[in-house]
Amino acid sequence: MMASYGDTSDMIYFADLMEDIEKVIMHHIHDQQYTSALDTLRKRRSPELFYKYTPTLMKYIPRNTVEVLEQFGRSLDPKRLLPSFIHCKTLDQKEQALRYLQFVVFSTKCKDEAIHNFLLSLVVQQDDEGLLLDFLDKTDANVDRKYALRLCSEHRKWKACCYIYTKMGLYEEAVKLA
C-alpha cells in the first residue's frame, strides 16, 4: 500500500523491519541502485538470494559483486553461481568472472569439473598461452581433457593442444602437432 502512494522510503524501512529482504533488494534493483542491493545482500548473508540476484548484479557492478562473493568464500556454492557468469559479455564482466572462478579453484580448492571446465573456457580466450598452460598444469585432474583439447584447438592454442595430447598419452599426435 505504501508503494502505491509513492512512499517508498517508508516502504523500504518497513520491509527492512519485517525482514522482507527480497522486497528491499528488488526495490534497489528497480531503482538502479545496484550497490545498495549488493550491500543489503552482503549484510543479510542469504545464499539463496545471492543465487537469485548475482546475474543482475554481475551485469551492472561486476567488480563489486565479485568482491562480495569472495568474502563469502565456501559458504556459497560456485556451481549454483555459474549461470551468473555464462552471460558475461563485456570485458569487465568476463575479467571478474575469471577472477572469481580462479579464486574458487585455487583459494577454496574447489574440485568440481564443471567449474574447472568453465574456467578453462575463460582462460583459453586470453592472449597469453602461458597462462593457459599454467592453468592446465595446475588443474589437470579436474578438467575434461577432451573438452580442453577441443577448446584449445578451436582457439588455435597449439602448445596447449600438445600438452593435453601428452597428458592423454597420445605422444604421436603431440609430435605431429608440434
PDB file of C-alpha atoms in Angstrom:
ATOM      1  CA  MET A   1       0.000   0.000   0.000  1.00  0.00           C
ATOM      2  CA  MET A   2       2.832   2.394   0.839  1.00  0.00           C
ATOM      3  CA  ALA A   3       4.410   1.842  -2.564  1.00  0.00           C
ATOM      4  CA  SER A   4       1.150   2.695  -4.330  1.00  0.00           C
ATOM      5  CA  TYR A   5       1.148   6.080  -2.557  1.00  0.00           C
ATOM      6  CA  GLY A   6       4.735   6.759  -3.583  1.00  0.00           C
ATOM      7  CA  ASP A   7       6.051   6.459  -0.037  1.00  0.00           C
ATOM      8  CA  THR A   8       8.995   4.267  -0.993  1.00  0.00           C
ATOM      9  CA  SER A   9      11.332   5.313   1.801  1.00  0.00           C
ATOM     10  CA  ASP A  10       8.817   4.220   4.449  1.00  0.00           C
ATOM     11  CA  MET A  11       8.042   1.092   2.440  1.00  0.00           C
ATOM     12  CA  ILE A  12      11.749   0.156   2.403  1.00  0.00           C
ATOM     13  CA  TYR A  13      12.072   0.940   6.109  1.00  0.00           C
ATOM     14  CA  PHE A  14       9.011  -1.207   6.900  1.00  0.00           C
ATOM     15  CA  ALA A  15      10.179  -4.063   4.619  1.00  0.00           C
ATOM     16  CA  ASP A  16      13.553  -3.981   6.363  1.00  0.00           C
ATOM     17  CA  LEU A  17      11.876  -4.122   9.787  1.00  0.00           C
ATOM     18  CA  MET A  18       9.734  -7.045   8.651  1.00  0.00           C
ATOM     19  CA  GLU A  19      12.880  -8.679   7.264  1.00  0.00           C
ATOM     20  CA  ASP A  20      11.373  -8.820   3.783  1.00  0.00           C
ATOM     21  CA  ILE A  21      14.862  -8.534   2.352  1.00  0.00           C
ATOM     22  CA  GLU A  22      13.846  -9.617  -1.111  1.00  0.00           C
ATOM     23  CA  LYS A  23      11.461  -6.668  -1.394  1.00  0.00           C
ATOM     24  CA  VAL A  24      14.269  -4.304  -0.352  1.00  0.00           C
ATOM     25  CA  ILE A  25      16.672  -5.805  -2.906  1.00  0.00           C
ATOM     26  CA  MET A  26      14.052  -5.712  -5.664  1.00  0.00           C
ATOM     27  CA  HIS A  27      13.349  -2.066  -4.897  1.00  0.00           C
ATOM     28  CA  HIS A  28      17.033  -1.149  -5.119  1.00  0.00           C
ATOM     29  CA  ILE A  29      17.449  -3.028  -8.389  1.00  0.00           C
ATOM     30  CA  HIS A  30      14.296  -1.456  -9.827  1.00  0.00           C
ATOM     31  CA  ASP A  31      15.683   1.985  -8.932  1.00  0.00           C
ATOM     32  CA  GLN A  32      19.061   1.024 -10.423  1.00  0.00           C
ATOM     33  CA  GLN A  33      20.707   1.281  -7.012  1.00  0.00           C
ATOM     34  CA  TYR A  34      22.798  -1.818  -7.559  1.00  0.00           C
ATOM     35  CA  THR A  35      25.380  -1.028  -4.885  1.00  0.00           C
ATOM     36  CA  SER A  36      22.607  -0.686  -2.294  1.00  0.00           C
ATOM     37  CA  ALA A  37      21.144  -4.009  -3.400  1.00  0.00           C
ATOM     38  CA  LEU A  38      24.569  -5.636  -3.063  1.00  0.00           C
ATOM     39  CA  ASP A  39      25.081  -4.082   0.378  1.00  0.00           C
ATOM     40  CA  THR A  40      21.725  -5.482   1.503  1.00  0.00           C
ATOM     41  CA  LEU A  41      22.721  -8.932   0.236  1.00  0.00           C
ATOM     42  CA  ARG A  42      26.095  -8.730   1.956  1.00  0.00           C
ATOM     43  CA  LYS A  43      24.567  -7.770   5.306  1.00  0.00           C
ATOM     44  CA  ARG A  44      21.859 -10.458   5.238  1.00  0.00           C
ATOM     45  CA  ARG A  45      24.162 -13.272   4.111  1.00  0.00           C
ATOM     46  CA  SER A  46      21.427 -15.291   2.385  1.00  0.00           C
ATOM     47  CA  PRO A  47      22.932 -17.720  -0.141  1.00  0.00           C
ATOM     48  CA  GLU A  48      19.585 -18.249  -1.896  1.00  0.00           C
ATOM     49  CA  LEU A  49      19.234 -14.522  -2.543  1.00  0.00           C
ATOM     50  CA  PHE A  50      22.796 -14.415  -3.863  1.00  0.00           C
ATOM     51  CA  TYR A  51      21.995 -17.156  -6.350  1.00  0.00           C
ATOM     52  CA  LYS A  52      18.902 -15.252  -7.455  1.00  0.00           C
ATOM     53  CA  TYR A  53      20.357 -11.741  -7.804  1.00  0.00           C
ATOM     54  CA  THR A  54      24.000 -12.279  -8.767  1.00  0.00           C
ATOM     55  CA  PRO A  55      23.205 -12.433 -12.513  1.00  0.00           C
ATOM     56  CA  THR A  56      21.702  -8.936 -12.379  1.00  0.00           C
ATOM     57  CA  LEU A  57      24.464  -7.549 -10.197  1.00  0.00           C
ATOM     58  CA  MET A  58      27.175  -9.055 -12.419  1.00  0.00           C
ATOM     59  CA  LYS A  59      25.623  -7.229 -15.347  1.00  0.00           C
ATOM     60  CA  TYR A  60      25.867  -3.795 -13.719  1.00  0.00           C
ATOM     61  CA  ILE A  61      28.539  -3.920 -10.996  1.00  0.00           C
ATOM     62  CA  PRO A  62      30.707  -6.979 -11.674  1.00  0.00           C
ATOM     63  CA  ARG A  63      33.797  -5.891  -9.715  1.00  0.00           C
ATOM     64  CA  ASN A  64      31.870  -5.086  -6.533  1.00  0.00           C
ATOM     65  CA  THR A  65      29.812  -8.262  -6.876  1.00  0.00           C
ATOM     66  CA  VAL A  66      32.881 -10.471  -7.146  1.00  0.00           C
ATOM     67  CA  GLU A  67      34.487  -8.771  -4.149  1.00  0.00           C
ATOM     68  CA  VAL A  68      31.449  -9.680  -2.046  1.00  0.00           C
ATOM     69  CA  LEU A  69      31.296 -13.212  -3.471  1.00  0.00           C
ATOM     70  CA  GLU A  70      34.928 -13.730  -2.496  1.00  0.00           C
ATOM     71  CA  GLN A  71      34.170 -12.575   1.052  1.00  0.00           C
ATOM     72  CA  PHE A  72      31.642 -15.392   1.351  1.00  0.00           C
ATOM     73  CA  GLY A  73      34.196 -17.996   0.274  1.00  0.00           C
ATOM     74  CA  ARG A  74      32.935 -21.540   0.769  1.00  0.00           C
ATOM     75  CA  SER A  75      29.533 -20.548   2.118  1.00  0.00           C
ATOM     76  CA  LEU A  76      28.312 -20.150  -1.485  1.00  0.00           C
ATOM     77  CA  ASP A  77      28.077 -22.999  -3.965  1.00  0.00           C
ATOM     78  CA  PRO A  78      30.021 -21.832  -7.038  1.00  0.00           C
ATOM     79  CA  LYS A  79      28.168 -24.300  -9.247  1.00  0.00           C
ATOM     80  CA  ARG A  80      24.904 -22.505  -8.473  1.00  0.00           C
ATOM     81  CA  LEU A  81      26.541 -19.211  -9.446  1.00  0.00           C
ATOM     82  CA  LEU A  82      27.674 -20.423 -12.893  1.00  0.00           C
ATOM     83  CA  PRO A  83      24.571 -19.039 -14.664  1.00  0.00           C
ATOM     84  CA  SER A  84      25.655 -15.607 -13.435  1.00  0.00           C
ATOM     85  CA  PHE A  85      28.892 -15.907 -15.375  1.00  0.00           C
ATOM     86  CA  ILE A  86      27.660 -17.569 -18.547  1.00  0.00           C
ATOM     87  CA  HIS A  87      26.019 -14.375 -19.792  1.00  0.00           C
ATOM     88  CA  CYS A  88      29.016 -12.113 -19.187  1.00  0.00           C
ATOM     89  CA  LYS A  89      29.559 -10.070 -22.337  1.00  0.00           C
ATOM     90  CA  THR A  90      31.720  -7.060 -21.530  1.00  0.00           C
ATOM     91  CA  LEU A  91      35.441  -7.292 -20.887  1.00  0.00           C
ATOM     92  CA  ASP A  92      34.997  -6.219 -17.262  1.00  0.00           C
ATOM     93  CA  GLN A  93      32.300  -8.846 -16.675  1.00  0.00           C
ATOM     94  CA  LYS A  94      34.483 -11.586 -18.171  1.00  0.00           C
ATOM     95  CA  GLU A  95      37.536 -10.472 -16.181  1.00  0.00           C
ATOM     96  CA  GLN A  96      35.550 -10.531 -12.959  1.00  0.00           C
ATOM     97  CA  ALA A  97      34.051 -13.940 -13.742  1.00  0.00           C
ATOM     98  CA  LEU A  98      37.580 -15.188 -14.416  1.00  0.00           C
ATOM     99  CA  ARG A  99      38.782 -13.657 -11.150  1.00  0.00           C
ATOM    100  CA  TYR A 100      36.011 -15.263  -9.100  1.00  0.00           C
ATOM    101  CA  LEU A 101      36.415 -18.698 -10.644  1.00  0.00           C
ATOM    102  CA  GLN A 102      40.190 -18.576 -10.142  1.00  0.00           C
ATOM    103  CA  PHE A 103      39.517 -17.699  -6.516  1.00  0.00           C
ATOM    104  CA  VAL A 104      37.131 -20.650  -6.200  1.00  0.00           C
ATOM    105  CA  VAL A 105      39.531 -23.114  -7.832  1.00  0.00           C
ATOM    106  CA  PHE A 106      42.803 -22.007  -6.279  1.00  0.00           C
ATOM    107  CA  SER A 107      41.815 -20.483  -2.917  1.00  0.00           C
ATOM    108  CA  THR A 108      38.867 -22.615  -1.852  1.00  0.00           C
ATOM    109  CA  LYS A 109      40.282 -25.705  -3.612  1.00  0.00           C
ATOM    110  CA  CYS A 110      37.062 -26.489  -5.474  1.00  0.00           C
ATOM    111  CA  LYS A 111      37.422 -29.749  -7.415  1.00  0.00           C
ATOM    112  CA  ASP A 112      34.150 -29.608  -9.358  1.00  0.00           C
ATOM    113  CA  GLU A 113      34.737 -30.454 -13.025  1.00  0.00           C
ATOM    114  CA  ALA A 114      32.024 -28.063 -14.260  1.00  0.00           C
ATOM    115  CA  ILE A 115      33.722 -25.150 -12.506  1.00  0.00           C
ATOM    116  CA  HIS A 116      37.133 -26.125 -13.896  1.00  0.00           C
ATOM    117  CA  ASN A 117      35.778 -26.569 -17.411  1.00  0.00           C
ATOM    118  CA  PHE A 118      34.016 -23.202 -17.357  1.00  0.00           C
ATOM    119  CA  LEU A 119      37.144 -21.531 -16.016  1.00  0.00           C
ATOM    120  CA  LEU A 120      39.085 -23.209 -18.815  1.00  0.00           C
ATOM    121  CA  SER A 121      36.654 -21.719 -21.347  1.00  0.00           C
ATOM    122  CA  LEU A 122      37.524 -18.254 -19.995  1.00  0.00           C
ATOM    123  CA  VAL A 123      41.278 -18.836 -19.712  1.00  0.00           C
ATOM    124  CA  VAL A 124      41.528 -20.164 -23.278  1.00  0.00           C
ATOM    125  CA  GLN A 125      40.207 -16.808 -24.535  1.00  0.00           C
ATOM    126  CA  GLN A 126      43.211 -14.967 -23.042  1.00  0.00           C
ATOM    127  CA  ASP A 127      46.022 -13.962 -25.395  1.00  0.00           C
ATOM    128  CA  ASP A 128      48.786 -15.353 -23.184  1.00  0.00           C
ATOM    129  CA  GLU A 129      49.063 -19.086 -23.883  1.00  0.00           C
ATOM    130  CA  GLY A 130      51.430 -19.369 -20.920  1.00  0.00           C
ATOM    131  CA  LEU A 131      48.504 -18.673 -18.574  1.00  0.00           C
ATOM    132  CA  LEU A 132      46.581 -21.472 -20.248  1.00  0.00           C
ATOM    133  CA  LEU A 133      49.471 -23.921 -19.922  1.00  0.00           C
ATOM    134  CA  ASP A 134      49.915 -22.982 -16.266  1.00  0.00           C
ATOM    135  CA  PHE A 135      46.192 -23.473 -15.644  1.00  0.00           C
ATOM    136  CA  LEU A 136      46.193 -26.880 -17.361  1.00  0.00           C
ATOM    137  CA  ASP A 137      49.214 -27.955 -15.349  1.00  0.00           C
ATOM    138  CA  LYS A 138      47.619 -26.983 -12.025  1.00  0.00           C
ATOM    139  CA  THR A 139      44.132 -28.346 -12.710  1.00  0.00           C
ATOM    140  CA  ASP A 140      44.827 -31.338 -14.937  1.00  0.00           C
ATOM    141  CA  ALA A 141      42.922 -33.878 -12.855  1.00  0.00           C
ATOM    142  CA  ASN A 142      39.753 -31.747 -12.694  1.00  0.00           C
ATOM    143  CA  VAL A 143      39.380 -30.807 -16.368  1.00  0.00           C
ATOM    144  CA  ASP A 144      37.737 -32.914 -19.043  1.00  0.00           C
ATOM    145  CA  ARG A 145      40.729 -33.416 -21.349  1.00  0.00           C
ATOM    146  CA  LYS A 146      38.677 -33.996 -24.488  1.00  0.00           C
ATOM    147  CA  TYR A 147      36.776 -30.786 -23.859  1.00  0.00           C
ATOM    148  CA  ALA A 148      40.030 -28.963 -23.138  1.00  0.00           C
ATOM    149  CA  LEU A 149      41.544 -30.284 -26.359  1.00  0.00           C
ATOM    150  CA  ARG A 150      38.548 -29.155 -28.396  1.00  0.00           C
ATOM    151  CA  LEU A 151      38.592 -25.673 -26.843  1.00  0.00           C
ATOM    152  CA  CYS A 152      42.334 -25.264 -27.326  1.00  0.00           C
ATOM    153  CA  SER A 153      42.075 -26.412 -30.920  1.00  0.00           C
ATOM    154  CA  GLU A 154      39.181 -24.017 -31.637  1.00  0.00           C
ATOM    155  CA  HIS A 155      41.214 -21.126 -30.201  1.00  0.00           C
ATOM    156  CA  ARG A 156      44.364 -22.242 -32.017  1.00  0.00           C
ATOM    157  CA  LYS A 157      46.360 -22.786 -28.809  1.00  0.00           C
ATOM    158  CA  TRP A 158      48.700 -25.378 -30.292  1.00  0.00           C
ATOM    159  CA  LYS A 159      51.163 -25.616 -27.388  1.00  0.00           C
ATOM    160  CA  ALA A 160      48.268 -26.348 -25.069  1.00  0.00           C
ATOM    161  CA  CYS A 161      46.997 -28.993 -27.516  1.00  0.00           C
ATOM    162  CA  CYS A 162      50.416 -30.677 -27.466  1.00  0.00           C
ATOM    163  CA  TYR A 163      50.404 -30.563 -23.668  1.00  0.00           C
ATOM    164  CA  ILE A 164      46.952 -32.183 -23.498  1.00  0.00           C
ATOM    165  CA  TYR A 165      47.861 -34.863 -26.043  1.00  0.00           C
ATOM    166  CA  THR A 166      50.908 -35.690 -23.922  1.00  0.00           C
ATOM    167  CA  LYS A 167      48.796 -35.927 -20.753  1.00  0.00           C
ATOM    168  CA  MET A 168      46.414 -38.242 -22.613  1.00  0.00           C
ATOM    169  CA  GLY A 169      49.325 -40.468 -23.624  1.00  0.00           C
ATOM    170  CA  LEU A 170      48.846 -39.621 -27.307  1.00  0.00           C
ATOM    171  CA  TYR A 171      52.505 -38.841 -27.970  1.00  0.00           C
ATOM    172  CA  GLU A 172      52.329 -39.412 -31.712  1.00  0.00           C
ATOM    173  CA  GLU A 173      49.576 -36.790 -32.118  1.00  0.00           C
ATOM    174  CA  ALA A 174      51.537 -34.378 -29.925  1.00  0.00           C
ATOM    175  CA  VAL A 175      54.655 -34.801 -32.107  1.00  0.00           C
ATOM    176  CA  LYS A 176      52.624 -34.336 -35.314  1.00  0.00           C
ATOM    177  CA  LEU A 177      51.117 -31.141 -33.987  1.00  0.00           C
ATOM    178  CA  ALA A 178      54.457 -29.794 -32.774  1.00  0.00           C
TER     179      ALA A 178
END
